[in-house]
């Protein structure tokens, strides 16, 4: 009869070390630079098509703005603070959606009259034929 071993017993390197849950997550900023680079017309065409290009060695690049890639806040405002996007990303969507104020419906002027219109079909073949989902000719 053969002995069966658990995966920890049969591992030649020994048992895996346990991960400590006390490790703090990395909350540091990832800095990016919005830059202005002068290029030749050929490189400009490539950059427009591909969305990237290679800069030449020794080329000077002017930095327009330095900001965090995650929270999109300027360097001088958040230097030394944790990245708020890694803590809670709600600031990028305008705050907490459940407590945010709803859009206000505009109040028409006193002398205005509301006239009911017909129902607009926005989906299906009727919308296509009606010109809703295609540009007018």
PDB file of N, CA, C and O in Angstrom, residues 59-126:
ATOM      1  N   UNK A  59      16.610  64.999 -26.947  1.00  0.00           N
ATOM      2  CA  UNK A  59      15.578  65.980 -27.268  1.00  0.00           C
ATOM      3  C   UNK A  59      15.005  66.572 -25.982  1.00  0.00           C
ATOM      4  O   UNK A  59      14.708  65.862 -25.032  1.00  0.00           O
ATOM      5  N   UNK A  60      14.847  67.883 -25.937  1.00  0.00           N
ATOM      6  CA  UNK A  60      14.294  68.548 -24.761  1.00  0.00           C
ATOM      7  C   UNK A  60      12.781  68.558 -24.867  1.00  0.00           C
ATOM      8  O   UNK A  60      12.218  68.926 -25.889  1.00  0.00           O
ATOM      9  N   UNK A  61      12.134  68.150 -23.779  1.00  0.00           N
ATOM     10  CA  UNK A  61      10.674  68.070 -23.737  1.00  0.00           C
ATOM     11  C   UNK A  61      10.171  69.016 -22.658  1.00  0.00           C
ATOM     12  O   UNK A  61      10.597  68.947 -21.510  1.00  0.00           O
ATOM     13  N   UNK A  62       9.274  69.913 -23.043  1.00  0.00           N
ATOM     14  CA  UNK A  62       8.707  70.879 -22.096  1.00  0.00           C
ATOM     15  C   UNK A  62       7.529  70.243 -21.377  1.00  0.00           C
ATOM     16  O   UNK A  62       6.594  69.747 -22.007  1.00  0.00           O
ATOM     17  N   UNK A  63       7.572  70.266 -20.040  1.00  0.00           N
ATOM     18  CA  UNK A  63       6.486  69.718 -19.221  1.00  0.00           C
ATOM     19  C   UNK A  63       5.439  70.799 -19.014  1.00  0.00           C
ATOM     20  O   UNK A  63       5.720  71.866 -18.478  1.00  0.00           O
ATOM     21  N   UNK A  64       4.210  70.526 -19.449  1.00  0.00           N
ATOM     22  CA  UNK A  64       3.126  71.480 -19.268  1.00  0.00           C
ATOM     23  C   UNK A  64       2.474  71.320 -17.903  1.00  0.00           C
ATOM     24  O   UNK A  64       2.100  72.292 -17.271  1.00  0.00           O
ATOM     25  N   UNK A  65       2.326  70.067 -17.471  1.00  0.00           N
ATOM     26  CA  UNK A  65       1.666  69.803 -16.203  1.00  0.00           C
ATOM     27  C   UNK A  65       2.133  68.456 -15.666  1.00  0.00           C
ATOM     28  O   UNK A  65       2.341  67.525 -16.434  1.00  0.00           O
ATOM     29  N   UNK A  66       2.266  68.345 -14.351  1.00  0.00           N
ATOM     30  CA  UNK A  66       2.607  67.086 -13.699  1.00  0.00           C
ATOM     31  C   UNK A  66       1.442  66.745 -12.789  1.00  0.00           C
ATOM     32  O   UNK A  66       1.043  67.547 -11.949  1.00  0.00           O
ATOM     33  N   UNK A  67       0.875  65.545 -12.980  1.00  0.00           N
ATOM     34  CA  UNK A  67      -0.282  65.140 -12.185  1.00  0.00           C
ATOM     35  C   UNK A  67      -0.265  63.643 -11.957  1.00  0.00           C
ATOM     36  O   UNK A  67       0.491  62.911 -12.595  1.00  0.00           O
ATOM     37  N   UNK A  68      -1.105  63.174 -11.031  1.00  0.00           N
ATOM     38  CA  UNK A  68      -1.204  61.753 -10.723  1.00  0.00           C
ATOM     39  C   UNK A  68      -2.093  61.073 -11.758  1.00  0.00           C
ATOM     40  O   UNK A  68      -3.162  61.583 -12.091  1.00  0.00           O
ATOM     41  N   UNK A  69      -1.660  59.934 -12.228  1.00  0.00           N
ATOM     42  CA  UNK A  69      -2.421  59.188 -13.233  1.00  0.00           C
ATOM     43  C   UNK A  69      -3.723  58.638 -12.658  1.00  0.00           C
ATOM     44  O   UNK A  69      -4.715  58.547 -13.352  1.00  0.00           O
ATOM     45  N   UNK A  70      -3.728  58.296 -11.370  1.00  0.00           N
ATOM     46  CA  UNK A  70      -4.916  57.721 -10.744  1.00  0.00           C
ATOM     47  C   UNK A  70      -5.956  58.753 -10.371  1.00  0.00           C
ATOM     48  O   UNK A  70      -7.095  58.708 -10.824  1.00  0.00           O
ATOM     49  N   UNK A  71      -5.569  59.713  -9.536  1.00  0.00           N
ATOM     50  CA  UNK A  71      -6.552  60.678  -9.026  1.00  0.00           C
ATOM     51  C   UNK A  71      -6.625  61.945  -9.870  1.00  0.00           C
ATOM     52  O   UNK A  71      -7.498  62.776  -9.648  1.00  0.00           O
ATOM     53  N   UNK A  72      -5.737  62.091 -10.827  1.00  0.00           N
ATOM     54  CA  UNK A  72      -5.712  63.215 -11.763  1.00  0.00           C
ATOM     55  C   UNK A  72      -5.667  64.573 -11.070  1.00  0.00           C
ATOM     56  O   UNK A  72      -6.261  65.540 -11.520  1.00  0.00           O
ATOM     57  N   UNK A  73      -4.925  64.631  -9.972  1.00  0.00           N
ATOM     58  CA  UNK A  73      -4.758  65.888  -9.251  1.00  0.00           C
ATOM     59  C   UNK A  73      -3.325  66.373  -9.443  1.00  0.00           C
ATOM     60  O   UNK A  73      -2.394  65.571  -9.540  1.00  0.00           O
ATOM     61  N   UNK A  74      -3.131  67.704  -9.474  1.00  0.00           N
ATOM     62  CA  UNK A  74      -1.796  68.259  -9.717  1.00  0.00           C
ATOM     63  C   UNK A  74      -0.786  67.874  -8.634  1.00  0.00           C
ATOM     64  O   UNK A  74      -1.145  67.656  -7.477  1.00  0.00           O
ATOM     65  N   UNK A  75       0.477  67.843  -9.028  1.00  0.00           N
ATOM     66  CA  UNK A  75       1.569  67.436  -8.158  1.00  0.00           C
ATOM     67  C   UNK A  75       1.655  68.307  -6.906  1.00  0.00           C
ATOM     68  O   UNK A  75       1.770  67.805  -5.793  1.00  0.00           O
ATOM     69  N   UNK A  76       1.591  69.614  -7.085  1.00  0.00           N
ATOM     70  CA  UNK A  76       1.780  70.506  -5.945  1.00  0.00           C
ATOM     71  C   UNK A  76       0.619  70.459  -4.948  1.00  0.00           C
ATOM     72  O   UNK A  76       0.784  70.805  -3.790  1.00  0.00           O
ATOM     73  N   UNK A  77      -0.566  70.014  -5.364  1.00  0.00           N
ATOM     74  CA  UNK A  77      -1.710  69.929  -4.449  1.00  0.00           C
ATOM     75  C   UNK A  77      -1.668  68.687  -3.563  1.00  0.00           C
ATOM     76  O   UNK A  77      -2.137  68.720  -2.435  1.00  0.00           O
ATOM     77  N   UNK A  78      -1.141  67.574  -4.068  1.00  0.00           N
ATOM     78  CA  UNK A  78      -1.247  66.306  -3.337  1.00  0.00           C
ATOM     79  C   UNK A  78       0.097  65.681  -2.982  1.00  0.00           C
ATOM     80  O   UNK A  78       0.147  64.529  -2.583  1.00  0.00           O
ATOM     81  N   UNK A  79       1.177  66.433  -3.089  1.00  0.00           N
ATOM     82  CA  UNK A  79       2.481  65.898  -2.714  1.00  0.00           C
ATOM     83  C   UNK A  79       2.480  65.542  -1.230  1.00  0.00           C
ATOM     84  O   UNK A  79       2.065  66.325  -0.395  1.00  0.00           O
ATOM     85  N   UNK A  80       2.909  64.336  -0.915  1.00  0.00           N
ATOM     86  CA  UNK A  80       2.974  63.890   0.472  1.00  0.00           C
ATOM     87  C   UNK A  80       1.695  63.251   0.980  1.00  0.00           C
ATOM     88  O   UNK A  80       1.659  62.761   2.102  1.00  0.00           O
ATOM     89  N   UNK A  81       0.639  63.236   0.196  1.00  0.00           N
ATOM     90  CA  UNK A  81      -0.625  62.616   0.593  1.00  0.00           C
ATOM     91  C   UNK A  81      -0.775  61.279  -0.128  1.00  0.00           C
ATOM     92  O   UNK A  81      -0.128  61.026  -1.135  1.00  0.00           O
ATOM     93  N   UNK A  82      -1.672  60.424   0.385  1.00  0.00           N
ATOM     94  CA  UNK A  82      -1.990  59.174  -0.301  1.00  0.00           C
ATOM     95  C   UNK A  82      -2.863  59.471  -1.512  1.00  0.00           C
ATOM     96  O   UNK A  82      -3.603  60.456  -1.547  1.00  0.00           O
ATOM     97  N   UNK A  83      -2.784  58.607  -2.508  1.00  0.00           N
ATOM     98  CA  UNK A  83      -3.591  58.762  -3.722  1.00  0.00           C
ATOM     99  C   UNK A  83      -5.043  58.447  -3.398  1.00  0.00           C
ATOM    100  O   UNK A  83      -5.372  57.331  -2.993  1.00  0.00           O
ATOM    101  N   UNK A  84      -5.916  59.411  -3.586  1.00  0.00           N
ATOM    102  CA  UNK A  84      -7.320  59.217  -3.234  1.00  0.00           C
ATOM    103  C   UNK A  84      -8.020  58.233  -4.167  1.00  0.00           C
ATOM    104  O   UNK A  84      -9.016  57.627  -3.802  1.00  0.00           O
ATOM    105  N   UNK A  85      -7.495  58.033  -5.381  1.00  0.00           N
ATOM    106  CA  UNK A  85      -8.104  57.074  -6.303  1.00  0.00           C
ATOM    107  C   UNK A  85      -7.890  55.648  -5.811  1.00  0.00           C
ATOM    108  O   UNK A  85      -8.716  54.776  -6.054  1.00  0.00           O
ATOM    109  N   UNK A  86      -6.775  55.384  -5.110  1.00  0.00           N
ATOM    110  CA  UNK A  86      -6.521  54.048  -4.595  1.00  0.00           C
ATOM    111  C   UNK A  86      -7.272  53.801  -3.292  1.00  0.00           C
ATOM    112  O   UNK A  86      -7.478  52.661  -2.905  1.00  0.00           O
ATOM    113  N   UNK A  87      -7.685  54.868  -2.609  1.00  0.00           N
ATOM    114  CA  UNK A  87      -8.471  54.735  -1.387  1.00  0.00           C
ATOM    115  C   UNK A  87      -9.953  54.611  -1.747  1.00  0.00           C
ATOM    116  O   UNK A  87     -10.624  53.664  -1.378  1.00  0.00           O
ATOM    117  N   UNK A  88     -10.460  55.605  -2.478  1.00  0.00           N
ATOM    118  CA  UNK A  88     -11.868  55.627  -2.874  1.00  0.00           C
ATOM    119  C   UNK A  88     -11.964  56.444  -4.154  1.00  0.00           C
ATOM    120  O   UNK A  88     -11.566  57.603  -4.174  1.00  0.00           O
ATOM    121  N   UNK A  89     -12.496  55.880  -5.213  1.00  0.00           N
ATOM    122  CA  UNK A  89     -12.495  56.503  -6.531  1.00  0.00           C
ATOM    123  C   UNK A  89     -13.757  57.309  -6.824  1.00  0.00           C
ATOM    124  O   UNK A  89     -13.971  57.725  -7.946  1.00  0.00           O
ATOM    125  N   UNK A  90     -14.592  57.547  -5.819  1.00  0.00           N
ATOM    126  CA  UNK A  90     -15.859  58.224  -6.073  1.00  0.00           C
ATOM    127  C   UNK A  90     -15.698  59.675  -6.508  1.00  0.00           C
ATOM    128  O   UNK A  90     -16.597  60.220  -7.141  1.00  0.00           O
ATOM    129  N   UNK A  91     -14.584  60.311  -6.173  1.00  0.00           N
ATOM    130  CA  UNK A  91     -14.419  61.716  -6.550  1.00  0.00           C
ATOM    131  C   UNK A  91     -14.347  61.892  -8.066  1.00  0.00           C
ATOM    132  O   UNK A  91     -14.648  62.956  -8.581  1.00  0.00           O
ATOM    133  N   UNK A  92     -13.953  60.843  -8.791  1.00  0.00           N
ATOM    134  CA  UNK A  92     -13.860  60.937 -10.243  1.00  0.00           C
ATOM    135  C   UNK A  92     -15.223  60.860 -10.928  1.00  0.00           C
ATOM    136  O   UNK A  92     -15.358  61.265 -12.069  1.00  0.00           O
ATOM    137  N   UNK A  93     -16.234  60.350 -10.225  1.00  0.00           N
ATOM    138  CA  UNK A  93     -17.573  60.255 -10.816  1.00  0.00           C
ATOM    139  C   UNK A  93     -18.522  61.268 -10.206  1.00  0.00           C
ATOM    140  O   UNK A  93     -19.731  61.133 -10.293  1.00  0.00           O
ATOM    141  N   UNK A  94     -17.987  62.286  -9.561  1.00  0.00           N
ATOM    142  CA  UNK A  94     -18.823  63.361  -9.045  1.00  0.00           C
ATOM    143  C   UNK A  94     -19.387  63.091  -7.672  1.00  0.00           C
ATOM    144  O   UNK A  94     -20.419  63.641  -7.315  1.00  0.00           O
ATOM    145  N   UNK A  95     -18.759  62.250  -6.904  1.00  0.00           N
ATOM    146  CA  UNK A  95     -19.229  61.988  -5.549  1.00  0.00           C
ATOM    147  C   UNK A  95     -20.096  60.752  -5.465  1.00  0.00           C
ATOM    148  O   UNK A  95     -20.240  59.990  -6.415  1.00  0.00           O
ATOM    149  N   UNK A  96     -20.687  60.561  -4.294  1.00  0.00           N
ATOM    150  CA  UNK A  96     -21.541  59.408  -4.047  1.00  0.00           C
ATOM    151  C   UNK A  96     -22.838  59.577  -4.829  1.00  0.00           C
ATOM    152  O   UNK A  96     -23.569  60.558  -4.646  1.00  0.00           O
ATOM    153  N   UNK A  97     -23.134  58.638  -5.728  1.00  0.00           N
ATOM    154  CA  UNK A  97     -24.293  58.750  -6.605  1.00  0.00           C
ATOM    155  C   UNK A  97     -25.618  58.687  -5.856  1.00  0.00           C
ATOM    156  O   UNK A  97     -26.612  59.203  -6.322  1.00  0.00           O
ATOM    157  N   UNK A  98     -25.649  58.046  -4.695  1.00  0.00           N
ATOM    158  CA  UNK A  98     -26.914  57.918  -3.966  1.00  0.00           C
ATOM    159  C   UNK A  98     -27.278  59.191  -3.214  1.00  0.00           C
ATOM    160  O   UNK A  98     -28.439  59.415  -2.918  1.00  0.00           O
ATOM    161  N   UNK A  99     -26.320  60.041  -2.903  1.00  0.00           N
ATOM    162  CA  UNK A  99     -26.615  61.251  -2.144  1.00  0.00           C
ATOM    163  C   UNK A  99     -26.507  62.515  -2.982  1.00  0.00           C
ATOM    164  O   UNK A  99     -26.775  63.594  -2.483  1.00  0.00           O
ATOM    165  N   UNK A 100     -26.117  62.374  -4.224  1.00  0.00           N
ATOM    166  CA  UNK A 100     -25.935  63.545  -5.063  1.00  0.00           C
ATOM    167  C   UNK A 100     -27.277  64.145  -5.452  1.00  0.00           C
ATOM    168  O   UNK A 100     -28.260  63.429  -5.657  1.00  0.00           O
ATOM    169  N   UNK A 101     -27.343  65.457  -5.580  1.00  0.00           N
ATOM    170  CA  UNK A 101     -28.582  66.131  -5.957  1.00  0.00           C
ATOM    171  C   UNK A 101     -28.929  65.791  -7.406  1.00  0.00           C
ATOM    172  O   UNK A 101     -28.057  65.664  -8.268  1.00  0.00           O
ATOM    173  N   UNK A 102     -30.208  65.639  -7.666  1.00  0.00           N
ATOM    174  CA  UNK A 102     -30.677  65.329  -9.013  1.00  0.00           C
ATOM    175  C   UNK A 102     -30.679  66.589  -9.866  1.00  0.00           C
ATOM    176  O   UNK A 102     -30.665  67.709  -9.366  1.00  0.00           O
ATOM    177  N   UNK A 103     -30.725  66.405 -11.174  1.00  0.00           N
ATOM    178  CA  UNK A 103     -30.772  67.554 -12.070  1.00  0.00           C
ATOM    179  C   UNK A 103     -32.092  68.292 -11.889  1.00  0.00           C
ATOM    180  O   UNK A 103     -33.146  67.676 -11.729  1.00  0.00           O
ATOM    181  N   UNK A 104     -32.009  69.613 -11.966  1.00  0.00           N
ATOM    182  CA  UNK A 104     -33.200  70.434 -11.806  1.00  0.00           C
ATOM    183  C   UNK A 104     -33.891  70.576 -13.152  1.00  0.00           C
ATOM    184  O   UNK A 104     -33.255  70.848 -14.166  1.00  0.00           O
ATOM    185  N   UNK A 105     -35.200  70.407 -13.152  1.00  0.00           N
ATOM    186  CA  UNK A 105     -35.980  70.581 -14.376  1.00  0.00           C
ATOM    187  C   UNK A 105     -36.224  72.079 -14.544  1.00  0.00           C
ATOM    188  O   UNK A 105     -36.694  72.745 -13.615  1.00  0.00           O
ATOM    189  N   UNK A 106     -35.892  72.632 -15.712  1.00  0.00           N
ATOM    190  CA  UNK A 106     -36.068  74.076 -15.888  1.00  0.00           C
ATOM    191  C   UNK A 106     -37.546  74.477 -15.832  1.00  0.00           C
ATOM    192  O   UNK A 106     -38.418  73.761 -16.329  1.00  0.00           O
ATOM    193  N   UNK A 107     -37.807  75.606 -15.221  1.00  0.00           N
ATOM    194  CA  UNK A 107     -39.175  76.118 -15.118  1.00  0.00           C
ATOM    195  C   UNK A 107     -39.410  77.023 -16.312  1.00  0.00           C
ATOM    196  O   UNK A 107     -38.660  77.978 -16.548  1.00  0.00           O
ATOM    197  N   UNK A 108     -40.459  76.737 -17.115  1.00  0.00           N
ATOM    198  CA  UNK A 108     -40.717  77.589 -18.285  1.00  0.00           C
ATOM    199  C   UNK A 108     -41.208  78.971 -17.855  1.00  0.00           C
ATOM    200  O   UNK A 108     -41.749  79.135 -16.766  1.00  0.00           O
ATOM    201  N   UNK A 109     -41.038  79.977 -18.714  1.00  0.00           N
ATOM    202  CA  UNK A 109     -41.536  81.315 -18.386  1.00  0.00           C
ATOM    203  C   UNK A 109     -43.054  81.325 -18.209  1.00  0.00           C
ATOM    204  O   UNK A 109     -43.759  80.425 -18.685  1.00  0.00           O
ATOM    205  N   UNK A 110     -43.586  82.375 -17.561  1.00  0.00           N
ATOM    206  CA  UNK A 110     -45.018  82.432 -17.256  1.00  0.00           C
ATOM    207  C   UNK A 110     -45.877  82.492 -18.504  1.00  0.00           C
ATOM    208  O   UNK A 110     -46.978  81.970 -18.542  1.00  0.00           O
ATOM    209  N   UNK A 111     -45.415  83.139 -19.556  1.00  0.00           N
ATOM    210  CA  UNK A 111     -46.229  83.273 -20.768  1.00  0.00           C
ATOM    211  C   UNK A 111     -46.017  82.120 -21.752  1.00  0.00           C
ATOM    212  O   UNK A 111     -46.534  82.158 -22.864  1.00  0.00           O
ATOM    213  N   UNK A 112     -45.284  81.083 -21.376  1.00  0.00           N
ATOM    214  CA  UNK A 112     -45.017  79.953 -22.270  1.00  0.00           C
ATOM    215  C   UNK A 112     -46.126  78.913 -22.157  1.00  0.00           C
ATOM    216  O   UNK A 112     -46.752  78.744 -21.117  1.00  0.00           O
ATOM    217  N   UNK A 113     -46.372  78.225 -23.281  1.00  0.00           N
ATOM    218  CA  UNK A 113     -47.366  77.165 -23.316  1.00  0.00           C
ATOM    219  C   UNK A 113     -46.675  75.871 -23.708  1.00  0.00           C
ATOM    220  O   UNK A 113     -45.896  75.837 -24.656  1.00  0.00           O
ATOM    221  N   UNK A 114     -46.943  74.793 -22.977  1.00  0.00           N
ATOM    222  CA  UNK A 114     -46.353  73.500 -23.286  1.00  0.00           C
ATOM    223  C   UNK A 114     -47.272  72.786 -24.262  1.00  0.00           C
ATOM    224  O   UNK A 114     -48.456  72.573 -23.979  1.00  0.00           O
ATOM    225  N   UNK A 115     -46.722  72.410 -25.422  1.00  0.00           N
ATOM    226  CA  UNK A 115     -47.493  71.727 -26.452  1.00  0.00           C
ATOM    227  C   UNK A 115     -46.976  70.293 -26.531  1.00  0.00           C
ATOM    228  O   UNK A 115     -45.789  70.066 -26.743  1.00  0.00           O
ATOM    229  N   UNK A 116     -47.868  69.327 -26.365  1.00  0.00           N
ATOM    230  CA  UNK A 116     -47.476  67.927 -26.423  1.00  0.00           C
ATOM    231  C   UNK A 116     -47.153  67.542 -27.859  1.00  0.00           C
ATOM    232  O   UNK A 116     -47.892  67.876 -28.780  1.00  0.00           O
ATOM    233  N   UNK A 117     -46.042  66.843 -28.032  1.00  0.00           N
ATOM    234  CA  UNK A 117     -45.661  66.395 -29.356  1.00  0.00           C
ATOM    235  C   UNK A 117     -45.935  64.914 -29.529  1.00  0.00           C
ATOM    236  O   UNK A 117     -46.403  64.230 -28.615  1.00  0.00           O
ATOM    237  N   UNK A 118     -45.644  64.388 -30.713  1.00  0.00           N
ATOM    238  CA  UNK A 118     -45.841  62.971 -30.982  1.00  0.00           C
ATOM    239  C   UNK A 118     -44.745  62.139 -30.356  1.00  0.00           C
ATOM    240  O   UNK A 118     -43.716  62.648 -29.901  1.00  0.00           O
ATOM    241  N   UNK A 119     -44.945  60.837 -30.345  1.00  0.00           N
ATOM    242  CA  UNK A 119     -43.959  59.934 -29.770  1.00  0.00           C
ATOM    243  C   UNK A 119     -42.854  59.694 -30.798  1.00  0.00           C
ATOM    244  O   UNK A 119     -43.119  59.392 -31.959  1.00  0.00           O
ATOM    245  N   UNK A 120     -41.599  59.807 -30.363  1.00  0.00           N
ATOM    246  CA  UNK A 120     -40.453  59.619 -31.250  1.00  0.00           C
ATOM    247  C   UNK A 120     -39.922  58.203 -31.058  1.00  0.00           C
ATOM    248  O   UNK A 120     -39.610  57.797 -29.943  1.00  0.00           O
ATOM    249  N   UNK A 121     -39.830  57.452 -32.154  1.00  0.00           N
ATOM    250  CA  UNK A 121     -39.291  56.100 -32.106  1.00  0.00           C
ATOM    251  C   UNK A 121     -37.782  56.190 -32.271  1.00  0.00           C
ATOM    252  O   UNK A 121     -37.285  56.632 -33.297  1.00  0.00           O
ATOM    253  N   UNK A 122     -37.040  55.817 -31.244  1.00  0.00           N
ATOM    254  CA  UNK A 122     -35.585  55.938 -31.272  1.00  0.00           C
ATOM    255  C   UNK A 122     -34.880  54.626 -31.592  1.00  0.00           C
ATOM    256  O   UNK A 122     -33.676  54.594 -31.753  1.00  0.00           O
ATOM    257  N   UNK A 123     -35.587  53.512 -31.648  1.00  0.00           N
ATOM    258  CA  UNK A 123     -34.970  52.208 -31.912  1.00  0.00           C
ATOM    259  C   UNK A 123     -35.723  51.500 -33.043  1.00  0.00           C
ATOM    260  O   UNK A 123     -36.893  51.746 -33.276  1.00  0.00           O
ATOM    261  N   UNK A 124     -35.015  50.585 -33.684  1.00  0.00           N
ATOM    262  CA  UNK A 124     -35.638  49.758 -34.697  1.00  0.00           C
ATOM    263  C   UNK A 124     -35.598  50.373 -36.079  1.00  0.00           C
ATOM    264  O   UNK A 124     -34.991  51.416 -36.320  1.00  0.00           O
ATOM    265  N   UNK A 125     -36.277  49.726 -37.006  1.00  0.00           N
ATOM    266  CA  UNK A 125     -36.271  50.164 -38.407  1.00  0.00           C
ATOM    267  C   UNK A 125     -37.011  51.482 -38.573  1.00  0.00           C
ATOM    268  O   UNK A 125     -36.663  52.301 -39.418  1.00  0.00           O
ATOM    269  N   UNK A 126     -38.038  51.733 -37.764  1.00  0.00           N
ATOM    270  CA  UNK A 126     -38.778  52.988 -37.856  1.00  0.00           C
ATOM    271  C   UNK A 126     -37.885  54.181 -37.532  1.00  0.00           C
ATOM    272  O   UNK A 126     -38.004  55.253 -38.101  1.00  0.00           O
TER     273      UNK A 126
END
